[in-house]
mmCIF file of C-alpha atoms in Angstrom:
data_model
loop_
_atom_site.group_PDB
_atom_site.id
_atom_site.type_symbol
_atom_site.label_atom_id
_atom_site.label_comp_id
_atom_site.label_asym_id
_atom_site.label_seq_id
_atom_site.Cartn_x
_atom_site.Cartn_y
_atom_site.Cartn_z
ATOM 1 C CA UNK R 1484 0.000 -0.016 0.002
ATOM 2 C CA UNK R 1485 1.348 3.428 -0.953
ATOM 3 C CA UNK R 1486 0.429 5.958 1.774
ATOM 4 C CA UNK R 1487 1.846 8.966 -0.066
ATOM 5 C CA UNK R 1488 -1.584 9.995 -1.403
ATOM 6 C CA UNK R 1489 -3.501 9.477 1.862
ATOM 7 C CA UNK R 1490 -2.815 12.963 3.230
ATOM 8 C CA UNK R 1491 -4.940 14.626 0.562
ATOM 9 C CA UNK R 1492 -8.033 12.897 1.982
ATOM 10 C CA UNK R 1493 -7.749 14.968 5.174
ATOM 11 C CA UNK R 1494 -8.761 18.610 4.600
ATOM 12 C CA UNK R 1495 -7.388 19.925 7.911
ATOM 13 C CA UNK R 1496 -3.872 18.865 6.900
ATOM 14 C CA UNK R 1497 -3.889 21.436 4.089
ATOM 15 C CA UNK R 1498 -3.835 24.215 6.719
ATOM 16 C CA UNK R 1499 -0.835 26.551 6.961
ATOM 17 C CA UNK R 1500 0.343 27.802 10.396
ATOM 18 C CA UNK R 1501 2.661 30.817 10.434
ATOM 19 C CA UNK R 1502 3.437 30.210 6.800
ATOM 20 C CA UNK R 1503 4.347 26.550 7.384
ATOM 21 C CA UNK R 1504 2.365 23.437 6.476
ATOM 22 C CA UNK R 1505 0.814 21.602 9.399
ATOM 23 C CA UNK R 1506 2.729 18.574 10.695
ATOM 24 C CA UNK R 1507 0.076 16.900 12.837
ATOM 25 C CA UNK R 1508 1.876 14.580 15.259
ATOM 26 C CA UNK R 1509 -0.794 14.259 17.974
ATOM 27 C CA UNK R 1510 -2.824 11.353 16.671
ATOM 28 C CA UNK R 1511 -2.623 9.443 19.953
ATOM 29 C CA UNK R 1512 -4.805 12.227 21.389
ATOM 30 C CA UNK R 1513 -7.231 12.285 18.501
ATOM 31 C CA UNK R 1514 -7.012 11.686 14.766
ATOM 32 C CA UNK R 1515 -7.954 13.942 11.910
ATOM 33 C CA UNK R 1516 -11.028 13.017 9.841
ATOM 34 C CA UNK R 1517 -11.057 12.109 6.139
ATOM 35 C CA UNK R 1518 -13.426 13.919 3.825
ATOM 36 C CA UNK R 1519 -15.471 10.722 3.541
ATOM 37 C CA UNK R 1520 -16.313 10.824 7.270
ATOM 38 C CA UNK R 1521 -17.043 14.551 7.199
ATOM 39 C CA UNK R 1522 -19.349 14.079 4.199
ATOM 40 C CA UNK R 1523 -21.105 11.127 5.823
ATOM 41 C CA UNK R 1524 -21.876 13.166 8.952
ATOM 42 C CA UNK R 1525 -23.173 16.088 6.892
ATOM 43 C CA UNK R 1526 -25.254 13.695 4.792
ATOM 44 C CA UNK R 1527 -26.719 12.073 7.907
ATOM 45 C CA UNK R 1528 -27.935 15.392 9.319
ATOM 46 C CA UNK R 1529 -29.207 16.609 5.936
ATOM 47 C CA UNK R 1530 -31.166 13.483 4.999
ATOM 48 C CA UNK R 1531 -31.564 10.965 7.827
ATOM 49 C CA UNK R 1532 -31.556 12.581 11.255
ATOM 50 C CA UNK R 1533 -34.136 11.025 13.611
ATOM 51 C CA UNK R 1534 -33.887 9.370 16.999
ATOM 52 C CA UNK R 1535 -33.215 5.624 16.979
ATOM 53 C CA UNK R 1536 -35.176 2.644 18.313
ATOM 54 C CA UNK R 1537 -38.310 4.777 18.760
ATOM 55 C CA UNK R 1538 -40.024 5.976 15.598
ATOM 56 C CA UNK R 1539 -41.718 3.884 12.894
ATOM 57 C CA UNK R 1540 -41.419 6.432 10.099
ATOM 58 C CA UNK R 1541 -38.859 6.210 7.320
ATOM 59 C CA UNK R 1542 -36.137 8.464 8.702
ATOM 60 C CA UNK R 1543 -36.289 6.862 12.157
ATOM 61 C CA UNK R 1544 -35.986 3.409 10.654
ATOM 62 C CA UNK R 1545 -33.100 4.529 8.406
ATOM 63 C CA UNK R 1546 -31.310 6.129 11.356
ATOM 64 C CA UNK R 1547 -31.732 2.987 13.458
ATOM 65 C CA UNK R 1548 -30.503 0.805 10.580
ATOM 66 C CA UNK R 1549 -27.330 2.912 10.157
ATOM 67 C CA UNK R 1550 -26.662 2.829 13.932
ATOM 68 C CA UNK R 1551 -27.068 -0.933 14.095
ATOM 69 C CA UNK R 1552 -25.032 -1.374 10.929
ATOM 70 C CA UNK R 1553 -22.108 0.286 12.731
ATOM 71 C CA UNK R 1554 -22.516 -2.221 15.548
ATOM 72 C CA UNK R 1555 -22.168 -5.048 13.019
ATOM 73 C CA UNK R 1556 -19.170 -3.335 11.359
ATOM 74 C CA UNK R 1557 -17.431 -2.961 14.742
ATOM 75 C CA UNK R 1558 -17.983 -6.631 15.482
ATOM 76 C CA UNK R 1559 -16.445 -7.521 12.112
ATOM 77 C CA UNK R 1560 -13.530 -5.125 12.666
ATOM 78 C CA UNK R 1561 -12.544 -6.747 15.971
ATOM 79 C CA UNK R 1562 -13.515 -10.254 14.818
ATOM 80 C CA UNK R 1563 -16.195 -10.651 17.506
ATOM 81 C CA UNK R 1564 -18.497 -13.680 17.150
ATOM 82 C CA UNK R 1565 -21.590 -11.455 16.942
ATOM 83 C CA UNK R 1566 -22.617 -7.833 17.358
ATOM 84 C CA UNK R 1567 -24.864 -8.122 20.457
ATOM 85 C CA UNK R 1568 -21.791 -7.943 22.692
ATOM 86 C CA UNK R 1569 -20.784 -4.561 21.260
ATOM 87 C CA UNK R 1570 -21.895 -1.699 23.565
ATOM 88 C CA UNK R 1571 -21.642 1.917 22.441
ATOM 89 C CA UNK R 1572 -20.457 4.464 25.002
ATOM 90 C CA UNK R 1573 -18.966 7.983 24.754
ATOM 91 C CA UNK R 1574 -15.310 6.956 24.869
ATOM 92 C CA UNK R 1575 -12.768 4.464 26.235
ATOM 93 C CA UNK R 1576 -12.966 5.991 29.705
ATOM 94 C CA UNK R 1577 -16.715 5.439 29.877
ATOM 95 C CA UNK R 1578 -16.300 1.906 28.532
ATOM 96 C CA UNK R 1579 -13.906 0.973 31.338
ATOM 97 C CA UNK R 1580 -16.092 2.707 33.905
ATOM 98 C CA UNK R 1581 -19.019 0.642 32.591
ATOM 99 C CA UNK R 1582 -17.045 -2.562 33.161
ATOM 100 C CA UNK R 1583 -16.084 -1.394 36.658
ATOM 101 C CA UNK R 1584 -19.658 -0.431 37.561
ATOM 102 C CA UNK R 1585 -21.626 -3.211 35.920
ATOM 103 C CA UNK R 1586 -19.297 -6.180 36.374
ATOM 104 C CA UNK R 1587 -16.708 -5.465 39.060
ATOM 105 C CA UNK R 1588 -19.041 -3.840 41.617
ATOM 106 C CA UNK R 1589 -21.324 -6.857 41.369
ATOM 107 C CA UNK R 1590 -18.761 -9.635 41.397
ATOM 108 C CA UNK R 1591 -15.776 -8.419 43.473
ATOM 109 C CA UNK R 1592 -15.569 -8.212 47.254
ATOM 110 C CA UNK R 1593 -13.163 -6.838 49.845
ATOM 111 C CA UNK R 1594 -9.806 -8.604 49.651
ATOM 112 C CA UNK R 1595 -10.120 -9.487 45.949
ATOM 113 C CA UNK R 1596 -7.316 -8.058 43.825
ATOM 114 C CA UNK R 1597 -7.132 -6.205 40.505
ATOM 115 C CA UNK R 1598 -3.873 -5.925 38.588
ATOM 116 C CA UNK R 1599 -3.112 -2.989 36.297
ATOM 117 C CA UNK R 1600 0.298 -2.139 34.788
ATOM 118 C CA UNK R 1601 2.685 0.777 35.190
ATOM 119 C CA UNK R 1602 1.848 1.716 31.577
ATOM 120 C CA UNK R 1603 -1.829 2.571 32.133
ATOM 121 C CA UNK R 1604 -3.373 5.917 31.377
ATOM 122 C CA UNK R 1605 -5.783 7.254 33.963
ATOM 123 C CA UNK R 1606 -8.844 5.786 32.227
ATOM 124 C CA UNK R 1607 -7.624 2.291 33.117
ATOM 125 C CA UNK R 1608 -6.389 3.228 36.562
ATOM 126 C CA UNK R 1609 -8.816 5.631 38.215
ATOM 127 C CA UNK R 1610 -12.007 3.486 37.903
ATOM 128 C CA UNK R 1611 -10.202 0.608 39.633
ATOM 129 C CA UNK R 1612 -8.745 2.955 42.261
ATOM 130 C CA UNK R 1613 -12.248 4.258 42.998
ATOM 131 C CA UNK R 1614 -13.515 0.673 43.311
ATOM 132 C CA UNK R 1615 -10.668 -0.210 45.666
ATOM 133 C CA UNK R 1616 -11.578 2.678 47.981
ATOM 134 C CA UNK R 1617 -15.295 1.927 47.821
ATOM 135 C CA UNK R 1618 -15.265 -1.857 48.185
ATOM 136 C CA UNK R 1619 -11.914 -2.738 49.753
ATOM 137 C CA UNK R 1620 -10.659 -4.375 46.592
ATOM 138 C CA UNK R 1621 -6.847 -4.369 46.468
ATOM 139 C CA UNK R 1622 -5.248 -2.639 43.465
ATOM 140 C CA UNK R 1623 -1.719 -3.605 42.439
ATOM 141 C CA UNK R 1624 0.450 -2.636 39.480
ATOM 142 C CA UNK R 1625 2.605 -4.877 37.287
ATOM 143 C CA UNK R 1626 6.021 -3.223 36.856
ATOM 144 C CA UNK R 1627 7.846 -2.622 33.583
ATOM 145 C CA UNK R 1628 11.505 -3.388 32.898
ATOM 146 C CA UNK R 1629 14.283 -1.073 31.733
ATOM 147 C CA UNK R 1630 13.079 -1.292 28.112
ATOM 148 C CA UNK R 1631 9.544 -0.347 29.256
ATOM 149 C CA UNK R 1632 8.183 -3.825 28.530
ATOM 150 C CA UNK R 1633 5.908 -5.663 30.968
ATOM 151 C CA UNK R 1634 8.001 -7.552 33.563
ATOM 152 C CA UNK R 1635 6.401 -10.939 32.936
ATOM 153 C CA UNK R 1636 8.271 -12.625 35.803
ATOM 154 C CA UNK R 1637 6.863 -10.052 38.219
ATOM 155 C CA UNK R 1638 3.413 -10.452 36.633
ATOM 156 C CA UNK R 1639 3.375 -14.165 37.245
ATOM 157 C CA UNK R 1640 4.363 -13.647 40.870
ATOM 158 C CA UNK R 1641 1.527 -11.150 41.331
ATOM 159 C CA UNK R 1642 -1.025 -13.582 39.868
ATOM 160 C CA UNK R 1643 -2.308 -15.158 43.080
ATOM 161 C CA UNK R 1644 -5.741 -16.763 43.555
ATOM 162 C CA UNK R 1645 -6.912 -13.456 45.017
ATOM 163 C CA UNK R 1646 -6.583 -11.744 41.597
ATOM 164 C CA UNK R 1647 -10.005 -11.573 39.902
ATOM 165 C CA UNK R 1648 -9.227 -9.112 37.095
ATOM 166 C CA UNK R 1649 -6.200 -8.020 35.078
ATOM 167 C CA UNK R 1650 -6.762 -4.699 33.307
ATOM 168 C CA UNK R 1651 -3.965 -3.834 30.891
ATOM 169 C CA UNK R 1652 -3.285 -1.625 27.919
ATOM 170 C CA UNK R 1653 -2.449 -3.203 24.583
ATOM 171 C CA UNK R 1654 -0.255 -0.215 23.685
ATOM 172 C CA UNK R 1655 1.030 2.607 25.897
ATOM 173 C CA UNK R 1656 -0.342 6.005 24.943
ATOM 174 C CA UNK R 1657 2.905 7.575 26.200
ATOM 175 C CA UNK R 1658 5.690 5.282 24.992
ATOM 176 C CA UNK R 1659 4.027 3.229 22.292
ATOM 177 C CA UNK R 1660 5.079 0.061 24.137
ATOM 178 C CA UNK R 1661 3.150 -2.918 22.778
ATOM 179 C CA UNK R 1662 2.273 -5.338 25.561
ATOM 180 C CA UNK R 1663 2.070 -9.177 25.218
ATOM 181 C CA UNK R 1664 -1.713 -9.040 25.619
ATOM 182 C CA UNK R 1665 -2.454 -12.560 24.429
ATOM 183 C CA UNK R 1666 0.148 -14.053 26.775
ATOM 184 C CA UNK R 1667 -1.103 -11.930 29.663
ATOM 185 C CA UNK R 1668 -4.711 -12.971 29.026
ATOM 186 C CA UNK R 1669 -3.715 -16.635 28.928
ATOM 187 C CA UNK R 1670 -1.923 -16.356 32.279
ATOM 188 C CA UNK R 1671 -4.851 -14.455 33.817
ATOM 189 C CA UNK R 1672 -7.325 -17.112 32.692
ATOM 190 C CA UNK R 1673 -5.087 -19.924 33.912
ATOM 191 C CA UNK R 1674 -5.223 -18.171 37.290
ATOM 192 C CA UNK R 1675 -9.023 -17.894 37.174
ATOM 193 C CA UNK R 1676 -9.049 -14.105 36.570
ATOM 194 C CA UNK R 1677 -10.745 -12.142 33.799
ATOM 195 C CA UNK R 1678 -8.757 -9.969 31.388
ATOM 196 C CA UNK R 1679 -9.742 -6.449 30.302
ATOM 197 C CA UNK R 1680 -7.791 -5.017 27.381
ATOM 198 C CA UNK R 1681 -7.573 -1.259 26.893
ATOM 199 C CA UNK R 1682 -7.349 -1.012 23.114
ATOM 200 C CA UNK R 1683 -7.577 2.795 22.825
ATOM 201 C CA UNK R 1684 -4.156 2.961 21.185
ATOM 202 C CA UNK R 1685 -3.934 -0.492 19.566
ATOM 203 C CA UNK R 1686 -7.282 -0.997 17.823
ATOM 204 C CA UNK R 1687 -6.720 2.009 15.486
ATOM 205 C CA UNK R 1688 -3.233 0.833 14.514
ATOM 206 C CA UNK R 1689 -3.164 -2.953 14.066
ATOM 207 C CA UNK R 1690 -5.396 -5.933 13.374
ATOM 208 C CA UNK R 1691 -7.546 -6.765 16.405
ATOM 209 C CA UNK R 1692 -9.073 -10.200 16.952
ATOM 210 C CA UNK R 1693 -10.800 -10.546 20.332
ATOM 211 C CA UNK R 1694 -11.005 -14.299 19.901
ATOM 212 C CA UNK R 1695 -7.257 -14.692 19.278
ATOM 213 C CA UNK R 1696 -6.405 -12.182 22.011
ATOM 214 C CA UNK R 1697 -8.703 -14.165 24.351
ATOM 215 C CA UNK R 1698 -9.696 -11.038 26.257
ATOM 216 C CA UNK R 1699 -12.961 -10.750 28.182
ATOM 217 C CA UNK R 1700 -13.429 -6.993 27.772
ATOM 218 C CA UNK R 1701 -12.098 -4.684 25.047
ATOM 219 C CA UNK R 1702 -12.446 -0.884 25.221
ATOM 220 C CA UNK R 1703 -11.613 1.703 22.549
ATOM 221 C CA UNK R 1704 -12.730 5.031 20.994
ATOM 222 C CA UNK R 1705 -13.836 6.039 17.502
ATOM 223 C CA UNK R 1706 -12.154 9.460 17.519
ATOM 224 C CA UNK R 1707 -8.700 7.866 17.681
ATOM 225 C CA UNK R 1708 -9.392 5.937 14.442
ATOM 226 C CA UNK R 1709 -10.667 8.598 12.024
ATOM 227 C CA UNK R 1710 -14.213 8.466 13.415
ATOM 228 C CA UNK R 1711 -16.325 11.183 15.060
ATOM 229 C CA UNK R 1712 -15.837 12.228 18.654
ATOM 230 C CA UNK R 1713 -18.160 11.006 21.391
ATOM 231 C CA UNK R 1714 -18.295 7.327 20.394
ATOM 232 C CA UNK R 1715 -16.698 4.602 22.465
ATOM 233 C CA UNK R 1716 -16.964 0.833 22.370
ATOM 234 C CA UNK R 1717 -16.996 -1.811 25.076
ATOM 235 C CA UNK R 1718 -16.978 -5.365 23.803
ATOM 236 C CA UNK R 1719 -17.730 -8.000 26.456
ATOM 237 C CA UNK R 1720 -17.569 -11.779 26.165
ATOM 238 C CA UNK R 1721 -21.163 -12.999 25.911
ATOM 239 C CA UNK R 1722 -21.288 -15.231 28.991
ATOM 240 C CA UNK R 1723 -19.887 -12.384 31.122
ATOM 241 C CA UNK R 1724 -22.193 -9.794 29.602
ATOM 242 C CA UNK R 1725 -25.212 -11.799 30.717
ATOM 243 C CA UNK R 1726 -24.131 -11.473 34.369
ATOM 244 C CA UNK R 1727 -23.735 -7.675 34.306
ATOM 245 C CA UNK R 1728 -26.139 -5.127 35.806
ATOM 246 C CA UNK R 1729 -27.158 -1.959 33.934
ATOM 247 C CA UNK R 1730 -24.768 0.965 33.988
ATOM 248 C CA UNK R 1731 -27.392 3.764 33.921
ATOM 249 C CA UNK R 1732 -31.197 3.843 33.912
ATOM 250 C CA UNK R 1733 -33.693 5.368 31.509
ATOM 251 C CA UNK R 1734 -34.639 5.432 27.849
ATOM 252 C CA UNK R 1735 -34.672 2.241 25.842
ATOM 253 C CA UNK R 1736 -32.621 0.125 28.284
ATOM 254 C CA UNK R 1737 -35.817 -1.232 29.837
ATOM 255 C CA UNK R 1738 -38.235 -4.027 29.045
ATOM 256 C CA UNK R 1739 -41.118 -3.121 31.365
ATOM 257 C CA UNK R 1740 -41.464 -0.336 33.953
ATOM 258 C CA UNK R 1741 -43.812 -0.038 36.895
ATOM 259 C CA UNK R 1742 -43.649 1.176 40.463
ATOM 260 C CA UNK R 1743 -43.576 -2.432 41.617
ATOM 261 C CA UNK R 1744 -41.028 -3.868 39.227
ATOM 262 C CA UNK R 1745 -38.820 -2.722 36.341
ATOM 263 C CA UNK R 1746 -37.061 -5.163 34.024
ATOM 264 C CA UNK R 1747 -34.229 -4.638 31.581
ATOM 265 C CA UNK R 1748 -33.867 -4.963 27.840
ATOM 266 C CA UNK R 1749 -31.515 -7.589 26.468
ATOM 267 C CA UNK R 1750 -27.902 -6.535 25.786
ATOM 268 C CA UNK R 1751 -26.573 -4.407 24.243
ATOM 269 C CA UNK R 1752 -29.511 -1.969 24.703
ATOM 270 C CA UNK R 1753 -29.515 -2.795 28.415
ATOM 271 C CA UNK R 1754 -26.303 -0.780 28.649
ATOM 272 C CA UNK R 1755 -27.223 2.133 26.370
ATOM 273 C CA UNK R 1756 -29.528 4.334 28.467
ATOM 274 C CA UNK R 1757 -31.102 7.484 27.039
ATOM 275 C CA UNK R 1758 -30.658 8.961 23.585
ATOM 276 C CA UNK R 1759 -27.243 7.865 22.440
ATOM 277 C CA UNK R 1760 -24.820 9.725 20.194
ATOM 278 C CA UNK R 1761 -26.530 8.027 17.298
ATOM 279 C CA UNK R 1762 -25.418 10.353 14.475
ATOM 280 C CA UNK R 1763 -21.706 10.036 15.169
ATOM 281 C CA UNK R 1764 -22.096 6.316 15.850
ATOM 282 C CA UNK R 1765 -23.849 5.805 12.520
ATOM 283 C CA UNK R 1766 -20.972 7.578 10.723
ATOM 284 C CA UNK R 1767 -18.262 5.606 12.545
ATOM 285 C CA UNK R 1768 -18.813 2.795 10.023
ATOM 286 C CA UNK R 1769 -17.473 5.100 7.288
ATOM 287 C CA UNK R 1770 -14.207 5.440 9.224
ATOM 288 C CA UNK R 1771 -14.002 1.659 9.572
ATOM 289 C CA UNK R 1772 -14.567 1.312 5.818
ATOM 290 C CA UNK R 1773 -11.733 3.787 5.177
ATOM 291 C CA UNK R 1774 -9.309 1.956 7.486
ATOM 292 C CA UNK R 1775 -10.149 -1.425 6.005
ATOM 293 C CA UNK R 1776 -9.645 0.052 2.547
ATOM 294 C CA UNK R 1777 -6.081 0.893 3.542
ATOM 295 C CA UNK R 1778 -5.672 -2.470 5.304
ATOM 296 C CA UNK R 1779 -4.747 -2.788 8.967
ATOM 297 C CA UNK R 1780 -1.531 -4.784 8.278
ATOM 298 C CA UNK R 1781 -0.452 -2.023 5.854
ATOM 299 C CA UNK R 1782 -1.220 0.651 8.451
ATOM 300 C CA UNK R 1783 0.924 -1.154 11.001
ATOM 301 C CA UNK R 1784 3.786 -1.461 8.468
ATOM 302 C CA UNK R 1785 3.525 2.231 7.550
ATOM 303 C CA UNK R 1786 3.805 3.224 11.215
ATOM 304 C CA UNK R 1787 6.747 0.902 11.848
ATOM 305 C CA UNK R 1788 8.612 2.627 9.022
ATOM 306 C CA UNK R 1789 7.774 6.083 10.406
ATOM 307 C CA UNK R 1790 8.727 5.131 13.969
ATOM 308 C CA UNK R 1791 12.020 3.695 12.733
ATOM 309 C CA UNK R 1792 12.767 6.891 10.773
ATOM 310 C CA UNK R 1793 11.809 9.140 13.716
ATOM 311 C CA UNK R 1794 13.844 7.113 16.225
ATOM 312 C CA UNK R 1795 16.875 7.379 13.969
ATOM 313 C CA UNK R 1796 16.470 11.157 13.630
ATOM 314 C CA UNK R 1797 15.747 11.831 17.299
ATOM 315 C CA UNK R 1798 18.498 9.550 18.546
ATOM 316 C CA UNK R 1799 21.015 11.572 16.500
ATOM 317 C CA UNK R 1800 20.175 14.729 18.478
ATOM 318 C CA UNK R 1801 22.401 14.983 21.581
ATOM 319 C CA UNK R 1802 19.960 17.289 23.423
ATOM 320 C CA UNK R 1803 17.105 14.790 23.300
ATOM 321 C CA UNK R 1804 16.316 11.903 25.617
ATOM 322 C CA UNK R 1805 14.009 9.335 24.031
ATOM 323 C CA UNK R 1806 11.887 7.065 26.256
ATOM 324 C CA UNK R 1807 10.278 3.735 25.410
ATOM 325 C CA UNK R 1808 11.241 0.559 23.532
ATOM 326 C CA UNK R 1809 13.197 2.292 20.714
ATOM 327 C CA UNK R 1810 12.294 -0.706 18.529
ATOM 328 C CA UNK R 1811 9.575 -0.347 15.849
ATOM 329 C CA UNK R 1812 8.736 -4.035 16.194
ATOM 330 C CA UNK R 1813 7.796 -3.517 19.837
ATOM 331 C CA UNK R 1814 6.464 0.026 19.559
ATOM 332 C CA UNK R 1815 3.305 1.543 18.126
ATOM 333 C CA UNK R 1816 3.103 4.959 16.516
ATOM 334 C CA UNK R 1817 4.061 7.065 19.538
ATOM 335 C CA UNK R 1818 7.435 8.354 20.729
ATOM 336 C CA UNK R 1819 8.020 10.262 23.967
ATOM 337 C CA UNK R 1820 11.074 12.418 24.480
ATOM 338 C CA UNK R 1821 12.437 15.320 26.507
ATOM 339 C CA UNK R 1822 14.893 18.078 25.792
ATOM 340 C CA UNK R 1823 17.731 17.919 28.318
ATOM 341 C CA UNK R 1824 17.540 21.680 29.017
ATOM 342 C CA UNK R 1825 14.184 23.026 27.848
ATOM 343 C CA UNK R 1826 10.909 22.018 29.545
ATOM 344 C CA UNK R 1827 8.502 20.023 27.408
ATOM 345 C CA UNK R 1828 5.832 22.750 27.566
ATOM 346 C CA UNK R 1829 8.270 25.270 26.047
ATOM 347 C CA UNK R 1830 9.283 22.672 23.451
ATOM 348 C CA UNK R 1831 5.634 22.127 22.550
ATOM 349 C CA UNK R 1832 4.890 25.856 22.305
ATOM 350 C CA UNK R 1833 7.831 26.567 19.987
ATOM 351 C CA UNK R 1834 7.025 23.530 17.813
ATOM 352 C CA UNK R 1835 3.440 24.778 17.630
ATOM 353 C CA UNK R 1836 4.646 28.104 16.249
ATOM 354 C CA UNK R 1837 6.504 26.093 13.605
ATOM 355 C CA UNK R 1838 3.324 24.283 12.583
ATOM 356 C CA UNK R 1839 4.297 21.051 14.379
ATOM 357 C CA UNK R 1840 1.512 19.746 16.622
ATOM 358 C CA UNK R 1841 2.628 17.437 19.420
ATOM 359 C CA UNK R 1842 1.318 16.759 22.930
ATOM 360 C CA UNK R 1843 3.209 17.650 26.088
ATOM 361 C CA UNK R 1844 2.543 16.929 29.759
ATOM 362 C CA UNK R 1845 1.878 13.788 31.769
ATOM 363 C CA UNK R 1846 -0.443 12.362 29.089
ATOM 364 C CA UNK R 1847 -2.995 11.288 31.724
ATOM 365 C CA UNK R 1848 -0.437 8.742 32.931
ATOM 366 C CA UNK R 1849 1.010 10.128 36.152
ATOM 367 C CA UNK R 1850 1.942 6.694 37.594
ATOM 368 C CA UNK R 1851 4.061 6.060 34.493
ATOM 369 C CA UNK R 1852 5.665 9.515 34.741
ATOM 370 C CA UNK R 1853 6.764 8.582 38.273
ATOM 371 C CA UNK R 1854 8.327 5.357 36.967
ATOM 372 C CA UNK R 1855 10.149 7.298 34.214
ATOM 373 C CA UNK R 1856 11.378 9.838 36.772
ATOM 374 C CA UNK R 1857 9.874 12.888 35.106
ATOM 375 C CA UNK R 1858 6.773 15.039 35.446
ATOM 376 C CA UNK R 1859 6.129 15.387 31.711
ATOM 377 C CA UNK R 1860 7.351 14.462 28.260
ATOM 378 C CA UNK R 1861 6.890 15.660 24.704
ATOM 379 C CA UNK R 1862 5.148 13.085 22.509
ATOM 380 C CA UNK R 1863 4.999 12.721 18.740
ATOM 381 C CA UNK R 1864 2.388 10.260 17.504
ATOM 382 C CA UNK R 1865 1.643 9.084 13.972
ATOM 383 C CA UNK R 1866 -1.194 7.723 11.889
ATOM 384 C CA UNK R 1867 -2.141 6.864 8.327
ATOM 385 C CA UNK R 1868 -1.612 10.415 7.029
ATOM 386 C CA UNK R 1869 1.761 10.964 8.738
ATOM 387 C CA UNK R 1870 4.860 11.256 6.565
ATOM 388 C CA UNK R 1871 8.653 11.400 6.859
ATOM 389 C CA UNK R 1872 8.314 15.088 5.989
ATOM 390 C CA UNK R 1873 6.359 15.495 9.246
ATOM 391 C CA UNK R 1874 9.286 13.935 11.126
ATOM 392 C CA UNK R 1875 11.707 16.259 9.341
ATOM 393 C CA UNK R 1876 9.540 19.225 10.398
ATOM 394 C CA UNK R 1877 9.727 17.958 13.992
ATOM 395 C CA UNK R 1878 13.533 17.888 13.841
ATOM 396 C CA UNK R 1879 13.667 21.382 12.298
ATOM 397 C CA UNK R 1880 11.375 22.550 15.086
ATOM 398 C CA UNK R 1881 13.736 21.118 17.720
ATOM 399 C CA UNK R 1882 16.559 23.077 16.109
ATOM 400 C CA UNK R 1883 14.367 26.159 16.423
ATOM 401 C CA UNK R 1884 13.943 25.385 20.156
ATOM 402 C CA UNK R 1885 17.712 25.605 20.590
ATOM 403 C CA UNK R 1886 17.851 28.844 18.597
ATOM 404 C CA UNK R 1887 15.179 30.420 20.799
ATOM 405 C CA UNK R 1888 17.003 29.417 23.992
ATOM 406 C CA UNK R 1889 20.450 30.316 22.624
ATOM 407 C CA UNK R 1890 21.661 26.735 22.729
ATOM 408 C CA UNK R 1891 23.877 24.896 20.291
ATOM 409 C CA UNK R 1892 22.085 23.608 17.205
ATOM 410 C CA UNK R 1893 20.621 20.147 17.614
ATOM 411 C CA UNK R 1894 21.160 19.173 13.985
ATOM 412 C CA UNK R 1895 19.592 15.757 13.199
ATOM 413 C CA UNK R 1896 18.255 16.759 9.784
#
């Protein structure tokens, strides 16, 4: 697959900032949208808009059909056995909170343990922390080694009979570290624990097969994979889904309602209370079509080439410290680094003036920042529209940082 022509599909990337073309290197935060997705959303509001699962007129039925078609497309995309186990939420954070509320609060008791990893962003840490304080569940973290990979020996030692859930990321949003999710799930199941996979950073970037991964929960967001904002997914293994209580009440999540007794709809509607973000959800299928048109294996290969090129360029700059695996085979499309003199926020501001968009800060991963021994990093992250020219712009921007602070040129380009 030749990705050189992909950029033209994304209108925002034609913008010019301070006379310089935009180098958008913040795709781990959110991705840009192709014209096809923008057109689909406009078309939906111009021709189809009506609430779903309620009306019996043409537009309402069309709207419902598009919404449910996306559910089927998501199931196909992650190779789920069927679509009834696909729940739509607002984002990955809400998906994990749903699992914590509807499964963990019902099934875990004081003294039970949940394992997370040092790589987690707050979305896969805070819900379990809140549960631990509320119910006396013990929260522990699996350490990472010097190459920022999961310490599997330590993981196996932590897997005692008290562990009921392992909640781990498939790919670090900070370092790009790809975790051995399948192996971790197998060990969790052998120990009698369930396995929740945070796929916010992995599902957009590589082939995902929930059956091969053998996970019990999978959470991810549409806006990180070319889709609209405000759409998240929680996939749950069917036999587990049947044991879960509703997350919120109201709307079409009911079967019957009375003062004496209220009963619930069958999943997935049981977990989708109120009017959902049906328009953006309906359009998410267009993003999935676009990604599958490029091919997920090709997307992964494209990002490996970009990461390899960027690591080579950044490693040649003496002023820059690069964190993470430093190996494209073990790293997704994100690289974190710091300037040895200039704070990451100043680096990000100067790069912004040069048209280079990166993220700086703790990346909603303060436990990981503590492990790395820093309070913040600068992060460049790539996607289907990213190019080597974007990386070159990043390096030129880092040279500009040194010019602004009167430091020796970084070179590297």
